[in-house]
Amino acid sequence: MRITLCTSCALGRGGFAETLGAAVAAEGIAAEIATAECLSGCTRPSSIAFRAPGKTAYLFGDLTEDDLPDLLTFARLYAASADGTFADARPLGRLRFKAMARIPG
């Protein structure tokens, strides 16, 4: 899985990629943490994307450092999902309200 954080947004400029990378590694989640200059989520800044081959991709916005636990939950569930879809979004906490796009794999 590749997790890409927007560096045009405050969270990305603040070094959250390193924080996220350390947290993902500590949880034992296999993920590449990447950054991009812009994810075009400007109307809902501090955007992050999750992608994996053959899986639905997700874009989330309106993120803060407080969303780290929900991002880790999403990463765990996404890694375990065969196609990147979820029957129930409630385990994602507030993150389920921050989805901007779901792109079929």
mmCIF file of N, CA, C and O in Angstrom:
data_model
loop_
_atom_site.group_PDB
_atom_site.id
_atom_site.type_symbol
_atom_site.label_atom_id
_atom_site.label_comp_id
_atom_site.label_asym_id
_atom_site.label_seq_id
_atom_site.Cartn_x
_atom_site.Cartn_y
_atom_site.Cartn_z
ATOM 1 N N MET A 1 0.848 -1.165 0.000
ATOM 2 C CA MET A 1 0.000 0.000 0.000
ATOM 3 C C MET A 1 0.893 1.228 0.000
ATOM 4 O O MET A 1 1.956 1.243 0.607
ATOM 5 N N ARG A 2 0.420 2.253 -0.687
ATOM 6 C CA ARG A 2 1.118 3.533 -0.714
ATOM 7 C C ARG A 2 0.198 4.582 -0.100
ATOM 8 O O ARG A 2 -0.960 4.714 -0.505
ATOM 9 N N ILE A 3 0.723 5.313 0.865
ATOM 10 C CA ILE A 3 -0.005 6.387 1.524
ATOM 11 C C ILE A 3 0.703 7.679 1.148
ATOM 12 O O ILE A 3 1.890 7.843 1.416
ATOM 13 N N THR A 4 -0.036 8.581 0.498
ATOM 14 C CA THR A 4 0.559 9.823 0.009
ATOM 15 C C THR A 4 -0.074 11.014 0.711
ATOM 16 O O THR A 4 -1.292 11.175 0.709
ATOM 17 N N LEU A 5 0.765 11.846 1.277
ATOM 18 C CA LEU A 5 0.331 13.026 2.017
ATOM 19 C C LEU A 5 0.662 14.272 1.208
ATOM 20 O O LEU A 5 1.752 14.386 0.642
ATOM 21 N N CYS A 6 -0.290 15.202 1.142
ATOM 22 C CA CYS A 6 -0.112 16.458 0.422
ATOM 23 C C CYS A 6 0.818 17.381 1.209
ATOM 24 O O CYS A 6 0.554 17.678 2.374
ATOM 25 N N THR A 7 1.877 17.862 0.573
ATOM 26 C CA THR A 7 2.801 18.766 1.262
ATOM 27 C C THR A 7 2.467 20.235 1.041
ATOM 28 O O THR A 7 3.133 21.101 1.586
ATOM 29 N N SER A 8 1.444 20.523 0.254
ATOM 30 C CA SER A 8 0.971 21.903 0.138
ATOM 31 C C SER A 8 0.084 22.267 1.317
ATOM 32 O O SER A 8 -0.125 23.441 1.608
ATOM 33 N N CYS A 9 -0.446 21.266 1.976
ATOM 34 C CA CYS A 9 -1.347 21.455 3.112
ATOM 35 C C CYS A 9 -0.549 21.549 4.413
ATOM 36 O O CYS A 9 0.581 21.073 4.506
ATOM 37 N N ALA A 10 -1.177 22.132 5.420
ATOM 38 C CA ALA A 10 -0.508 22.361 6.704
ATOM 39 C C ALA A 10 0.042 21.079 7.326
ATOM 40 O O ALA A 10 1.169 21.050 7.829
ATOM 41 N N LEU A 11 -0.734 20.008 7.284
ATOM 42 C CA LEU A 11 -0.289 18.760 7.910
ATOM 43 C C LEU A 11 0.970 18.229 7.220
ATOM 44 O O LEU A 11 1.907 17.799 7.882
ATOM 45 N N GLY A 12 0.982 18.285 5.914
ATOM 46 C CA GLY A 12 2.144 17.826 5.153
ATOM 47 C C GLY A 12 3.364 18.703 5.355
ATOM 48 O O GLY A 12 4.487 18.217 5.448
ATOM 49 N N ARG A 13 3.148 19.999 5.436
ATOM 50 C CA ARG A 13 4.260 20.931 5.679
ATOM 51 C C ARG A 13 4.806 20.774 7.089
ATOM 52 O O ARG A 13 5.967 21.081 7.344
ATOM 53 N N GLY A 14 3.978 20.285 8.008
ATOM 54 C CA GLY A 14 4.377 20.162 9.415
ATOM 55 C C GLY A 14 5.122 18.884 9.764
ATOM 56 O O GLY A 14 5.375 18.630 10.935
ATOM 57 N N GLY A 15 5.451 18.060 8.784
ATOM 58 C CA GLY A 15 6.219 16.849 9.062
ATOM 59 C C GLY A 15 5.389 15.631 9.447
ATOM 60 O O GLY A 15 5.915 14.668 9.995
ATOM 61 N N PHE A 16 4.095 15.665 9.166
ATOM 62 C CA PHE A 16 3.227 14.548 9.538
ATOM 63 C C PHE A 16 3.597 13.255 8.812
ATOM 64 O O PHE A 16 3.336 12.167 9.323
ATOM 65 N N ALA A 17 4.225 13.349 7.650
ATOM 66 C CA ALA A 17 4.620 12.136 6.922
ATOM 67 C C ALA A 17 5.549 11.279 7.781
ATOM 68 O O ALA A 17 5.407 10.045 7.815
ATOM 69 N N GLU A 18 6.468 11.908 8.478
ATOM 70 C CA GLU A 18 7.386 11.171 9.345
ATOM 71 C C GLU A 18 6.647 10.573 10.537
ATOM 72 O O GLU A 18 6.891 9.421 10.917
ATOM 73 N N THR A 19 5.751 11.341 11.122
ATOM 74 C CA THR A 19 4.942 10.850 12.243
ATOM 75 C C THR A 19 4.112 9.648 11.813
ATOM 76 O O THR A 19 4.066 8.630 12.502
ATOM 77 N N LEU A 20 3.455 9.772 10.675
ATOM 78 C CA LEU A 20 2.635 8.686 10.146
ATOM 79 C C LEU A 20 3.488 7.467 9.827
ATOM 80 O O LEU A 20 3.124 6.338 10.164
ATOM 81 N N GLY A 21 4.624 7.684 9.197
ATOM 82 C CA GLY A 21 5.512 6.572 8.861
ATOM 83 C C GLY A 21 5.967 5.802 10.091
ATOM 84 O O GLY A 21 5.964 4.568 10.098
ATOM 85 N N ALA A 22 6.326 6.513 11.140
ATOM 86 C CA ALA A 22 6.753 5.858 12.378
ATOM 87 C C ALA A 22 5.604 5.087 13.009
ATOM 88 O O ALA A 22 5.786 3.960 13.491
ATOM 89 N N ALA A 23 4.408 5.663 12.992
ATOM 90 C CA ALA A 23 3.240 5.000 13.588
ATOM 91 C C ALA A 23 2.846 3.764 12.802
ATOM 92 O O ALA A 23 2.517 2.720 13.382
ATOM 93 N N VAL A 24 2.873 3.855 11.481
ATOM 94 C CA VAL A 24 2.552 2.710 10.618
ATOM 95 C C VAL A 24 3.556 1.578 10.862
ATOM 96 O O VAL A 24 3.171 0.414 11.011
ATOM 97 N N ALA A 25 4.827 1.925 10.923
ATOM 98 C CA ALA A 25 5.860 0.918 11.169
ATOM 99 C C ALA A 25 5.690 0.280 12.548
ATOM 100 O O ALA A 25 5.812 -0.938 12.695
ATOM 101 N N ALA A 26 5.389 1.086 13.564
ATOM 102 C CA ALA A 26 5.196 0.566 14.916
ATOM 103 C C ALA A 26 4.018 -0.402 14.993
ATOM 104 O O ALA A 26 4.029 -1.334 15.795
ATOM 105 N N GLU A 27 3.009 -0.185 14.140
ATOM 106 C CA GLU A 27 1.833 -1.065 14.084
ATOM 107 C C GLU A 27 2.081 -2.307 13.233
ATOM 108 O O GLU A 27 1.234 -3.191 13.161
ATOM 109 N N GLY A 28 3.223 -2.352 12.554
ATOM 110 C CA GLY A 28 3.540 -3.491 11.694
ATOM 111 C C GLY A 28 2.756 -3.508 10.392
ATOM 112 O O GLY A 28 2.575 -4.567 9.785
ATOM 113 N N ILE A 29 2.308 -2.349 9.949
ATOM 114 C CA ILE A 29 1.544 -2.237 8.705
ATOM 115 C C ILE A 29 2.532 -2.002 7.564
ATOM 116 O O ILE A 29 3.343 -1.069 7.619
ATOM 117 N N ALA A 30 2.467 -2.832 6.547
ATOM 118 C CA ALA A 30 3.354 -2.685 5.394
ATOM 119 C C ALA A 30 2.820 -1.574 4.496
ATOM 120 O O ALA A 30 1.792 -1.726 3.851
ATOM 121 N N ALA A 31 3.515 -0.444 4.502
ATOM 122 C CA ALA A 31 3.084 0.694 3.691
ATOM 123 C C ALA A 31 4.283 1.562 3.345
ATOM 124 O O ALA A 31 5.208 1.712 4.139
ATOM 125 N N GLU A 32 4.216 2.119 2.157
ATOM 126 C CA GLU A 32 5.183 3.121 1.730
ATOM 127 C C GLU A 32 4.541 4.481 1.994
ATOM 128 O O GLU A 32 3.416 4.735 1.563
ATOM 129 N N ILE A 33 5.243 5.346 2.707
ATOM 130 C CA ILE A 33 4.746 6.694 2.954
ATOM 131 C C ILE A 33 5.405 7.601 1.935
ATOM 132 O O ILE A 33 6.624 7.623 1.795
ATOM 133 N N ALA A 34 4.578 8.337 1.196
ATOM 134 C CA ALA A 34 5.077 9.239 0.166
ATOM 135 C C ALA A 34 4.454 10.614 0.369
ATOM 136 O O ALA A 34 3.500 10.777 1.135
ATOM 137 N N THR A 35 5.017 11.592 -0.315
ATOM 138 C CA THR A 35 4.443 12.926 -0.307
ATOM 139 C C THR A 35 4.272 13.378 -1.750
ATOM 140 O O THR A 35 4.951 12.897 -2.648
ATOM 141 N N ALA A 36 3.337 14.299 -1.940
ATOM 142 C CA ALA A 36 3.118 14.910 -3.250
ATOM 143 C C ALA A 36 2.920 16.400 -3.013
ATOM 144 O O ALA A 36 2.365 16.809 -1.988
ATOM 145 N N GLU A 37 3.354 17.195 -3.958
ATOM 146 C CA GLU A 37 3.258 18.636 -3.794
ATOM 147 C C GLU A 37 1.809 19.094 -3.652
ATOM 148 O O GLU A 37 1.512 20.020 -2.915
ATOM 149 N N CYS A 38 0.880 18.437 -4.351
ATOM 150 C CA CYS A 38 -0.524 18.819 -4.250
ATOM 151 C C CYS A 38 -1.411 17.637 -4.630
ATOM 152 O O CYS A 38 -1.154 16.975 -5.628
ATOM 153 N N LEU A 39 -2.430 17.374 -3.827
ATOM 154 C CA LEU A 39 -3.409 16.331 -4.135
ATOM 155 C C LEU A 39 -4.736 16.934 -4.604
ATOM 156 O O LEU A 39 -5.731 16.226 -4.724
ATOM 157 N N SER A 40 -4.758 18.239 -4.848
ATOM 158 C CA SER A 40 -5.943 18.963 -5.317
ATOM 159 C C SER A 40 -7.130 18.828 -4.367
ATOM 160 O O SER A 40 -8.271 18.804 -4.796
ATOM 161 N N GLY A 41 -6.859 18.755 -3.096
ATOM 162 C CA GLY A 41 -7.917 18.713 -2.088
ATOM 163 C C GLY A 41 -8.043 20.055 -1.386
ATOM 164 O O GLY A 41 -8.404 20.108 -0.217
ATOM 165 N N CYS A 42 -7.786 21.117 -2.106
ATOM 166 C CA CYS A 42 -7.670 22.449 -1.509
ATOM 167 C C CYS A 42 -8.938 22.924 -0.787
ATOM 168 O O CYS A 42 -8.843 23.722 0.145
ATOM 169 N N THR A 43 -10.096 22.452 -1.187
ATOM 170 C CA THR A 43 -11.311 22.871 -0.491
ATOM 171 C C THR A 43 -11.448 22.175 0.863
ATOM 172 O O THR A 43 -12.229 22.614 1.706
ATOM 173 N N ARG A 44 -10.696 21.080 1.048
ATOM 174 C CA ARG A 44 -10.689 20.350 2.324
ATOM 175 C C ARG A 44 -9.240 20.003 2.657
ATOM 176 O O ARG A 44 -8.825 18.848 2.579
ATOM 177 N N PRO A 45 -8.445 21.021 3.000
ATOM 178 C CA PRO A 45 -6.998 20.843 3.114
ATOM 179 C C PRO A 45 -6.547 19.843 4.176
ATOM 180 O O PRO A 45 -7.282 19.513 5.085
ATOM 181 N N SER A 46 -5.304 19.486 3.973
ATOM 182 C CA SER A 46 -4.602 18.418 4.668
ATOM 183 C C SER A 46 -5.187 17.093 4.200
ATOM 184 O O SER A 46 -5.948 16.420 4.899
ATOM 185 N N SER A 47 -4.796 16.760 2.974
ATOM 186 C CA SER A 47 -5.309 15.583 2.271
ATOM 187 C C SER A 47 -4.307 14.441 2.299
ATOM 188 O O SER A 47 -3.098 14.651 2.348
ATOM 189 N N ILE A 48 -4.860 13.227 2.216
ATOM 190 C CA ILE A 48 -4.046 12.018 2.179
ATOM 191 C C ILE A 48 -4.732 11.005 1.276
ATOM 192 O O ILE A 48 -5.960 10.947 1.220
ATOM 193 N N ALA A 49 -3.932 10.248 0.545
ATOM 194 C CA ALA A 49 -4.467 9.226 -0.362
ATOM 195 C C ALA A 49 -3.911 7.863 0.018
ATOM 196 O O ALA A 49 -2.749 7.745 0.416
ATOM 197 N N PHE A 50 -4.756 6.835 -0.123
ATOM 198 C CA PHE A 50 -4.368 5.438 0.088
ATOM 199 C C PHE A 50 -4.596 4.706 -1.222
ATOM 200 O O PHE A 50 -5.690 4.772 -1.784
ATOM 201 N N ARG A 51 -3.557 3.999 -1.694
ATOM 202 C CA ARG A 51 -3.672 3.231 -2.937
ATOM 203 C C ARG A 51 -2.911 1.923 -2.801
ATOM 204 O O ARG A 51 -1.905 1.844 -2.107
ATOM 205 N N ALA A 52 -3.420 0.913 -3.509
ATOM 206 C CA ALA A 52 -2.729 -0.374 -3.603
ATOM 207 C C ALA A 52 -3.180 -1.025 -4.908
ATOM 208 O O ALA A 52 -4.330 -0.839 -5.324
ATOM 209 N N PRO A 53 -2.310 -1.771 -5.548
ATOM 210 C CA PRO A 53 -2.672 -2.417 -6.819
ATOM 211 C C PRO A 53 -3.921 -3.286 -6.675
ATOM 212 O O PRO A 53 -4.048 -4.072 -5.735
ATOM 213 N N GLY A 54 -4.866 -3.092 -7.601
ATOM 214 C CA GLY A 54 -6.074 -3.895 -7.624
ATOM 215 C C GLY A 54 -7.117 -3.538 -6.579
ATOM 216 O O GLY A 54 -8.119 -4.229 -6.440
ATOM 217 N N LYS A 55 -6.864 -2.466 -5.818
ATOM 218 C CA LYS A 55 -7.801 -2.069 -4.766
ATOM 219 C C LYS A 55 -8.388 -0.696 -5.056
ATOM 220 O O LYS A 55 -7.786 0.123 -5.753
ATOM 221 N N THR A 56 -9.554 -0.445 -4.475
ATOM 222 C CA THR A 56 -10.141 0.874 -4.498
ATOM 223 C C THR A 56 -9.173 1.839 -3.821
ATOM 224 O O THR A 56 -8.571 1.506 -2.798
ATOM 225 N N ALA A 57 -9.010 3.031 -4.397
ATOM 226 C CA ALA A 57 -8.167 4.070 -3.802
ATOM 227 C C ALA A 57 -9.058 5.057 -3.051
ATOM 228 O O ALA A 57 -10.229 5.229 -3.399
ATOM 229 N N TYR A 58 -8.514 5.691 -2.028
ATOM 230 C CA TYR A 58 -9.272 6.631 -1.201
ATOM 231 C C TYR A 58 -8.509 7.926 -1.045
ATOM 232 O O TYR A 58 -7.281 7.930 -0.925
ATOM 233 N N LEU A 59 -9.252 9.026 -1.011
ATOM 234 C CA LEU A 59 -8.706 10.341 -0.731
ATOM 235 C C LEU A 59 -9.495 10.932 0.433
ATOM 236 O O LEU A 59 -10.734 10.962 0.400
ATOM 237 N N PHE A 60 -8.766 11.353 1.465
ATOM 238 C CA PHE A 60 -9.380 11.959 2.644
ATOM 239 C C PHE A 60 -8.870 13.380 2.798
ATOM 240 O O PHE A 60 -7.734 13.686 2.431
ATOM 241 N N GLY A 61 -9.703 14.259 3.371
ATOM 242 C CA GLY A 61 -9.308 15.640 3.620
ATOM 243 C C GLY A 61 -9.762 16.097 4.987
ATOM 244 O O GLY A 61 -10.354 15.341 5.745
ATOM 245 N N ASP A 62 -9.487 17.356 5.283
ATOM 246 C CA ASP A 62 -9.825 17.955 6.578
ATOM 247 C C ASP A 62 -9.118 17.240 7.730
ATOM 248 O O ASP A 62 -9.660 17.106 8.826
ATOM 249 N N LEU A 63 -7.913 16.769 7.480
ATOM 250 C CA LEU A 63 -7.205 15.977 8.488
ATOM 251 C C LEU A 63 -6.429 16.846 9.464
ATOM 252 O O LEU A 63 -5.948 17.924 9.115
ATOM 253 N N THR A 64 -6.313 16.334 10.676
ATOM 254 C CA THR A 64 -5.459 16.934 11.698
ATOM 255 C C THR A 64 -4.644 15.806 12.327
ATOM 256 O O THR A 64 -4.900 14.623 12.074
ATOM 257 N N GLU A 65 -3.699 16.161 13.164
ATOM 258 C CA GLU A 65 -2.903 15.142 13.852
ATOM 259 C C GLU A 65 -3.781 14.243 14.720
ATOM 260 O O GLU A 65 -3.429 13.090 14.967
ATOM 261 N N ASP A 66 -4.914 14.746 15.162
ATOM 262 C CA ASP A 66 -5.837 13.956 15.982
ATOM 263 C C ASP A 66 -6.431 12.771 15.214
ATOM 264 O O ASP A 66 -6.989 11.862 15.830
ATOM 265 N N ASP A 67 -6.332 12.796 13.891
ATOM 266 C CA ASP A 67 -6.873 11.709 13.070
ATOM 267 C C ASP A 67 -5.919 10.512 12.951
ATOM 268 O O ASP A 67 -6.275 9.508 12.343
ATOM 269 N N LEU A 68 -4.743 10.608 13.546
ATOM 270 C CA LEU A 68 -3.769 9.524 13.424
ATOM 271 C C LEU A 68 -4.328 8.156 13.819
ATOM 272 O O LEU A 68 -4.176 7.196 13.059
ATOM 273 N N PRO A 69 -5.012 8.003 14.950
ATOM 274 C CA PRO A 69 -5.547 6.671 15.293
ATOM 275 C C PRO A 69 -6.515 6.129 14.229
ATOM 276 O O PRO A 69 -6.470 4.941 13.898
ATOM 277 N N ASP A 70 -7.374 6.995 13.687
ATOM 278 C CA ASP A 70 -8.313 6.544 12.656
ATOM 279 C C ASP A 70 -7.592 6.220 11.354
ATOM 280 O O ASP A 70 -7.977 5.292 10.640
ATOM 281 N N LEU A 71 -6.537 6.962 11.034
ATOM 282 C CA LEU A 71 -5.744 6.654 9.840
ATOM 283 C C LEU A 71 -5.068 5.289 9.981
ATOM 284 O O LEU A 71 -4.999 4.522 9.017
ATOM 285 N N LEU A 72 -4.587 4.983 11.174
ATOM 286 C CA LEU A 72 -3.967 3.676 11.407
ATOM 287 C C LEU A 72 -5.006 2.566 11.314
ATOM 288 O O LEU A 72 -4.723 1.498 10.743
ATOM 289 N N THR A 73 -6.192 2.796 11.846
ATOM 290 C CA THR A 73 -7.270 1.807 11.723
ATOM 291 C C THR A 73 -7.596 1.584 10.259
ATOM 292 O O THR A 73 -7.722 0.442 9.798
ATOM 293 N N PHE A 74 -7.726 2.677 9.501
ATOM 294 C CA PHE A 74 -8.009 2.546 8.072
ATOM 295 C C PHE A 74 -6.904 1.754 7.384
ATOM 296 O O PHE A 74 -7.177 0.845 6.592
ATOM 297 N N ALA A 75 -5.647 2.076 7.660
ATOM 298 C CA ALA A 75 -4.522 1.390 7.024
ATOM 299 C C ALA A 75 -4.551 -0.111 7.315
ATOM 300 O O ALA A 75 -4.316 -0.928 6.416
ATOM 301 N N ARG A 76 -4.846 -0.483 8.556
ATOM 302 C CA ARG A 76 -4.927 -1.911 8.915
ATOM 303 C C ARG A 76 -6.047 -2.603 8.144
ATOM 304 O O ARG A 76 -5.865 -3.676 7.578
ATOM 305 N N LEU A 77 -7.234 -1.985 8.138
ATOM 306 C CA LEU A 77 -8.385 -2.578 7.451
ATOM 307 C C LEU A 77 -8.176 -2.617 5.936
ATOM 308 O O LEU A 77 -8.543 -3.585 5.273
ATOM 309 N N TYR A 78 -7.585 -1.572 5.407
ATOM 310 C CA TYR A 78 -7.315 -1.503 3.969
ATOM 311 C C TYR A 78 -6.321 -2.590 3.565
ATOM 312 O O TYR A 78 -6.519 -3.282 2.564
ATOM 313 N N ALA A 79 -5.279 -2.757 4.350
ATOM 314 C CA ALA A 79 -4.282 -3.793 4.055
ATOM 315 C C ALA A 79 -4.913 -5.180 4.089
ATOM 316 O O ALA A 79 -4.567 -6.052 3.292
ATOM 317 N N ALA A 80 -5.868 -5.401 4.991
ATOM 318 C CA ALA A 80 -6.500 -6.715 5.137
ATOM 319 C C ALA A 80 -7.600 -6.970 4.110
ATOM 320 O O ALA A 80 -7.994 -8.114 3.899
ATOM 321 N N SER A 81 -8.084 -5.926 3.456
ATOM 322 C CA SER A 81 -9.172 -6.061 2.496
ATOM 323 C C SER A 81 -8.655 -6.546 1.141
ATOM 324 O O SER A 81 -7.663 -6.024 0.632
ATOM 325 N N ALA A 82 -9.335 -7.508 0.566
ATOM 326 C CA ALA A 82 -8.911 -8.047 -0.730
ATOM 327 C C ALA A 82 -9.039 -7.026 -1.856
ATOM 328 O O ALA A 82 -8.213 -6.990 -2.767
ATOM 329 N N ASP A 83 -10.072 -6.177 -1.791
ATOM 330 C CA ASP A 83 -10.308 -5.239 -2.893
ATOM 331 C C ASP A 83 -10.359 -3.778 -2.449
ATOM 332 O O ASP A 83 -10.633 -2.885 -3.244
ATOM 333 N N GLY A 84 -10.113 -3.505 -1.178
ATOM 334 C CA GLY A 84 -10.096 -2.139 -0.683
ATOM 335 C C GLY A 84 -11.457 -1.583 -0.321
ATOM 336 O O GLY A 84 -11.576 -0.395 -0.052
ATOM 337 N N THR A 85 -12.479 -2.418 -0.294
ATOM 338 C CA THR A 85 -13.805 -1.938 0.090
ATOM 339 C C THR A 85 -14.149 -2.439 1.489
ATOM 340 O O THR A 85 -13.572 -3.405 1.982
ATOM 341 N N PHE A 86 -15.134 -1.763 2.104
ATOM 342 C CA PHE A 86 -15.526 -2.078 3.468
ATOM 343 C C PHE A 86 -17.035 -2.180 3.552
ATOM 344 O O PHE A 86 -17.750 -1.327 3.026
ATOM 345 N N ALA A 87 -17.521 -3.200 4.221
ATOM 346 C CA ALA A 87 -18.965 -3.373 4.395
ATOM 347 C C ALA A 87 -19.513 -2.378 5.416
ATOM 348 O O ALA A 87 -20.664 -1.978 5.347
ATOM 349 N N ASP A 88 -18.672 -1.958 6.359
ATOM 350 C CA ASP A 88 -19.111 -1.080 7.438
ATOM 351 C C ASP A 88 -18.007 -0.063 7.713
ATOM 352 O O ASP A 88 -16.895 -0.440 8.078
ATOM 353 N N ALA A 89 -18.304 1.206 7.542
ATOM 354 C CA ALA A 89 -17.307 2.251 7.743
ATOM 355 C C ALA A 89 -17.219 2.735 9.187
ATOM 356 O O ALA A 89 -16.337 3.513 9.522
ATOM 357 N N ARG A 90 -18.105 2.293 10.047
ATOM 358 C CA ARG A 90 -18.112 2.787 11.428
ATOM 359 C C ARG A 90 -16.797 2.590 12.171
ATOM 360 O O ARG A 90 -16.415 3.457 12.968
ATOM 361 N N PRO A 91 -16.054 1.490 11.953
ATOM 362 C CA PRO A 91 -14.775 1.352 12.663
ATOM 363 C C PRO A 91 -13.759 2.445 12.318
ATOM 364 O O PRO A 91 -12.784 2.622 13.024
ATOM 365 N N LEU A 92 -14.027 3.205 11.251
ATOM 366 C CA LEU A 92 -13.095 4.251 10.839
ATOM 367 C C LEU A 92 -13.246 5.541 11.628
ATOM 368 O O LEU A 92 -12.515 6.496 11.408
ATOM 369 N N GLY A 93 -14.193 5.571 12.549
ATOM 370 C CA GLY A 93 -14.376 6.751 13.382
ATOM 371 C C GLY A 93 -14.717 7.980 12.558
ATOM 372 O O GLY A 93 -15.461 7.914 11.590
ATOM 373 N N ARG A 94 -14.119 9.108 12.937
ATOM 374 C CA ARG A 94 -14.394 10.369 12.237
ATOM 375 C C ARG A 94 -13.892 10.365 10.805
ATOM 376 O O ARG A 94 -14.353 11.143 9.980
ATOM 377 N N LEU A 95 -12.945 9.495 10.507
ATOM 378 C CA LEU A 95 -12.366 9.447 9.166
ATOM 379 C C LEU A 95 -13.426 9.167 8.102
ATOM 380 O O LEU A 95 -13.328 9.649 6.982
ATOM 381 N N ARG A 96 -14.465 8.431 8.462
ATOM 382 C CA ARG A 96 -15.496 8.106 7.474
ATOM 383 C C ARG A 96 -16.225 9.350 6.983
ATOM 384 O O ARG A 96 -16.786 9.356 5.901
ATOM 385 N N PHE A 97 -16.199 10.426 7.753
ATOM 386 C CA PHE A 97 -16.830 11.684 7.346
ATOM 387 C C PHE A 97 -15.864 12.594 6.582
ATOM 388 O O PHE A 97 -16.254 13.660 6.137
ATOM 389 N N LYS A 98 -14.627 12.167 6.465
ATOM 390 C CA LYS A 98 -13.609 12.982 5.812
ATOM 391 C C LYS A 98 -13.219 12.449 4.442
ATOM 392 O O LYS A 98 -12.275 12.939 3.834
ATOM 393 N N ALA A 99 -13.943 11.461 3.962
ATOM 394 C CA ALA A 99 -13.655 10.892 2.634
ATOM 395 C C ALA A 99 -14.041 11.909 1.560
ATOM 396 O O ALA A 99 -15.122 12.490 1.591
ATOM 397 N N MET A 100 -13.139 12.135 0.628
ATOM 398 C CA MET A 100 -13.390 13.041 -0.492
ATOM 399 C C MET A 100 -13.645 12.266 -1.784
ATOM 400 O O MET A 100 -14.375 12.738 -2.635
ATOM 401 N N ALA A 101 -12.987 11.119 -1.912
ATOM 402 C CA ALA A 101 -13.146 10.329 -3.128
ATOM 403 C C ALA A 101 -12.825 8.865 -2.850
ATOM 404 O O ALA A 101 -11.974 8.552 -2.016
ATOM 405 N N ARG A 102 -13.539 8.026 -3.557
ATOM 406 C CA ARG A 102 -13.270 6.576 -3.573
ATOM 407 C C ARG A 102 -13.188 6.216 -5.049
ATOM 408 O O ARG A 102 -14.152 6.367 -5.779
ATOM 409 N N ILE A 103 -12.035 5.719 -5.460
ATOM 410 C CA ILE A 103 -11.770 5.461 -6.876
ATOM 411 C C ILE A 103 -11.620 3.966 -7.079
ATOM 412 O O ILE A 103 -10.696 3.355 -6.515
ATOM 413 N N PRO A 104 -12.503 3.348 -7.869
ATOM 414 C CA PRO A 104 -12.426 1.894 -8.075
ATOM 415 C C PRO A 104 -11.055 1.465 -8.589
ATOM 416 O O PRO A 104 -10.429 2.167 -9.391
ATOM 417 N N GLY A 105 -10.604 0.298 -8.131
ATOM 418 C CA GLY A 105 -9.296 -0.242 -8.526
ATOM 419 C C GLY A 105 -9.310 -0.861 -9.890
ATOM 420 O O GLY A 105 -10.284 -1.057 -10.537
#
